[in-house]
PDB file of C-alpha atoms in Angstrom:
ATOM      1  CA  MET A   1      -4.930   4.760  -7.391  1.00 56.00           C
ATOM      2  CA  ALA A   2      -2.258   4.337 -10.054  1.00 67.00           C
ATOM      3  CA  GLY A   3      -0.039   6.674  -8.024  1.00 84.00           C
ATOM      4  CA  ILE A   4       0.159   4.394  -5.008  1.00 83.00           C
ATOM      5  CA  LEU A   5       0.625   1.310  -7.205  1.00 79.00           C
ATOM      6  CA  LYS A   6       3.450   3.030  -9.073  1.00 86.00           C
ATOM      7  CA  GLU A   7       5.131   4.052  -5.818  1.00 86.00           C
ATOM      8  CA  PHE A   8       4.783   0.501  -4.490  1.00 82.00           C
ATOM      9  CA  TYR A   9       6.165  -0.965  -7.731  1.00 84.00           C
ATOM     10  CA  TYR A  10       9.261   1.240  -7.575  1.00 88.00           C
ATOM     11  CA  GLY A  11       9.870   0.297  -3.955  1.00 86.00           C
ATOM     12  CA  ASN A  12       8.989   3.678  -2.495  1.00 89.00           C
ATOM     13  CA  ILE A  13       6.426   2.085  -0.177  1.00 86.00           C
ATOM     14  CA  ASP A  14       7.585  -0.549   2.267  1.00 83.00           C
ATOM     15  CA  PRO A  15       4.663  -2.019   4.225  1.00 76.00           C
ATOM     16  CA  GLN A  16       7.110  -3.711   6.610  1.00 74.00           C
ATOM     17  CA  MET A  17       8.939  -0.525   7.569  1.00 78.00           C
ATOM     18  CA  ARG A  18       8.158   0.534  11.094  1.00 80.00           C
ATOM     19  CA  GLU A  19       9.763   2.987  13.439  1.00 86.00           C
ATOM     20  CA  VAL A  20       9.923   1.981  17.075  1.00 88.00           C
ATOM     21  CA  ARG A  21       9.411   4.987  19.305  1.00 91.00           C
ATOM     22  CA  LYS A  22      12.185   5.525  21.799  1.00 93.00           C
ATOM     23  CA  ASN A  23      11.159   4.661  25.354  1.00 92.00           C
ATOM     24  CA  SER A  24       8.039   2.825  24.175  1.00 96.00           C
ATOM     25  CA  LYS A  25       7.249  -0.548  25.700  1.00 96.00           C
ATOM     26  CA  LEU A  26       8.419  -2.310  22.523  1.00 93.00           C
ATOM     27  CA  TYR A  27      11.675  -0.328  22.452  1.00 94.00           C
ATOM     28  CA  LYS A  28      12.418  -1.243  26.057  1.00 96.00           C
ATOM     29  CA  THR A  29      11.545  -4.898  25.447  1.00 96.00           C
ATOM     30  CA  ILE A  30      13.831  -5.131  22.403  1.00 94.00           C
ATOM     31  CA  HIS A  31      16.735  -3.613  24.296  1.00 96.00           C
ATOM     32  CA  ARG A  32      16.168  -5.884  27.287  1.00 97.00           C
ATOM     33  CA  MET A  33      16.163  -8.905  24.960  1.00 94.00           C
ATOM     34  CA  GLU A  34      19.477  -7.725  23.476  1.00 95.00           C
ATOM     35  CA  GLU A  35      20.987  -7.389  26.953  1.00 97.00           C
ATOM     36  CA  ILE A  36      19.853 -10.861  27.990  1.00 95.00           C
ATOM     37  CA  GLU A  37      21.066 -12.402  24.726  1.00 93.00           C
ATOM     38  CA  THR A  38      24.508 -10.864  25.241  1.00 94.00           C
ATOM     39  CA  GLN A  39      24.663 -12.129  28.818  1.00 95.00           C
ATOM     40  CA  PHE A  40      23.487 -15.562  27.724  1.00 93.00           C
ATOM     41  CA  LEU A  41      25.991 -15.803  24.866  1.00 93.00           C
ATOM     42  CA  ASN A  42      28.814 -14.887  27.243  1.00 95.00           C
ATOM     43  CA  THR A  43      28.046 -17.998  29.300  1.00 96.00           C
ATOM     44  CA  LEU A  44      28.106 -20.429  26.349  1.00 96.00           C
ATOM     45  CA  ASN A  45      31.012 -22.209  24.739  1.00 96.00           C
ATOM     46  CA  GLU A  46      31.525 -21.966  20.958  1.00 95.00           C
ATOM     47  CA  ASP A  47      29.457 -25.087  20.099  1.00 96.00           C
ATOM     48  CA  ASP A  48      26.569 -23.947  22.288  1.00 96.00           C
ATOM     49  CA  ARG A  49      26.695 -20.452  20.762  1.00 95.00           C
ATOM     50  CA  GLU A  50      26.358 -21.990  17.305  1.00 95.00           C
ATOM     51  CA  LEU A  51      23.417 -24.114  18.466  1.00 96.00           C
ATOM     52  CA  PHE A  52      21.772 -21.082  20.061  1.00 94.00           C
ATOM     53  CA  SER A  53      22.340 -19.055  16.887  1.00 93.00           C
ATOM     54  CA  THR A  54      20.624 -21.767  14.850  1.00 96.00           C
ATOM     55  CA  TYR A  55      17.716 -21.731  17.313  1.00 95.00           C
ATOM     56  CA  ILE A  56      17.374 -17.941  16.983  1.00 94.00           C
ATOM     57  CA  ASP A  57      17.534 -18.162  13.162  1.00 95.00           C
ATOM     58  CA  LEU A  58      14.778 -20.774  13.107  1.00 97.00           C
ATOM     59  CA  GLY A  59      12.660 -18.616  15.407  1.00 96.00           C
ATOM     60  CA  ASN A  60      13.166 -15.645  13.090  1.00 94.00           C
ATOM     61  CA  GLN A  61      12.184 -17.739  10.056  1.00 95.00           C
ATOM     62  CA  THR A  62       9.036 -18.879  11.860  1.00 97.00           C
ATOM     63  CA  GLU A  63       8.153 -15.306  12.841  1.00 94.00           C
ATOM     64  CA  SER A  64       8.799 -14.101   9.294  1.00 91.00           C
ATOM     65  CA  ALA A  65       6.520 -16.759   7.781  1.00 92.00           C
ATOM     66  CA  SER A  66       3.832 -15.957  10.335  1.00 94.00           C
ATOM     67  CA  SER A  67       4.108 -12.228   9.625  1.00 89.00           C
ATOM     68  CA  LEU A  68       3.807 -12.833   5.888  1.00 88.00           C
ATOM     69  CA  ASP A  69       0.737 -14.983   6.445  1.00 92.00           C
ATOM     70  CA  SER A  70      -0.867 -12.302   8.640  1.00 93.00           C
ATOM     71  CA  PHE A  71      -0.064  -9.629   6.052  1.00 86.00           C
ATOM     72  CA  LEU A  72      -1.649 -11.659   3.247  1.00 90.00           C
ATOM     73  CA  VAL A  73      -4.745 -12.520   5.276  1.00 93.00           C
ATOM     74  CA  GLY A  74      -5.182  -8.860   6.289  1.00 92.00           C
ATOM     75  CA  PHE A  75      -4.625  -7.611   2.755  1.00 89.00           C
ATOM     76  CA  ARG A  76      -7.177 -10.074   1.388  1.00 94.00           C
ATOM     77  CA  LEU A  77      -9.694  -9.055   4.033  1.00 95.00           C
ATOM     78  CA  GLY A  78      -9.199  -5.406   3.091  1.00 93.00           C
ATOM     79  CA  ALA A  79      -9.689  -6.283  -0.577  1.00 93.00           C
ATOM     80  CA  LYS A  80     -12.924  -8.103   0.295  1.00 93.00           C
ATOM     81  CA  PHE A  81     -14.169  -5.028   2.172  1.00 92.00           C
ATOM     82  CA  THR A  82     -13.283  -2.846  -0.801  1.00 91.00           C
ATOM     83  CA  TYR A  83     -14.988  -5.204  -3.252  1.00 90.00           C
ATOM     84  CA  ASP A  84     -18.099  -5.424  -1.101  1.00 88.00           C
ATOM     85  CA  THR A  85     -18.197  -1.639  -0.699  1.00 86.00           C
ATOM     86  CA  PHE A  86     -17.566  -0.550  -4.281  1.00 86.00           C
ATOM     87  CA  VAL A  87     -18.396  -3.472  -6.571  1.00 85.00           C
ATOM     88  CA  SER A  88     -21.013  -5.723  -5.002  1.00 77.00           C
ATOM     89  CA  GLU A  89     -24.625  -4.760  -5.541  1.00 78.00           C
ATOM     90  CA  GLU A  90     -25.852  -7.480  -3.217  1.00 75.00           C
ATOM     91  CA  ALA A  91     -28.310  -6.213  -0.608  1.00 72.00           C
ATOM     92  CA  PRO A  92     -29.246  -8.015   2.586  1.00 69.00           C
ATOM     93  CA  TYR A  93     -32.952  -7.803   1.734  1.00 71.00           C
ATOM     94  CA  SER A  94     -35.191  -7.096  -1.216  1.00 69.00           C
ATOM     95  CA  ASP A  95     -38.342  -5.012  -1.689  1.00 66.00           C
ATOM     96  CA  GLY A  96     -40.122  -7.747  -3.543  1.00 58.00           C
TER      97      GLY A  96
END
C-alpha cells in the first residue's frame, strides 16, 4: 500500500488523466463541439466573443467543481467499503 501512496505523493499517479480513444463517441463529440465553437466565434463581434468566452469559463469552473465533488464522494464511498470489508466486525445478525 505504501507504494501506491508514494507514487501518488510524487505525482506519478494522476486520477484525472484520461485518454480519449480516437473515433469513440466522446472523441467525435469533442471534435464536433470544437467545430461548432469555431463557427460560432466567427459570427460574433469582439465584445460578444469576450462575453461568450466568459460564459465558457464559468461553465468549465462549474464542471470542474462538480467533477471534484463526484471524485470526493466516490473516494469516500470506496473508503467506506474498504473499512466495512477489512475493519468492521459488525455482523447483520447474532447467534445469541
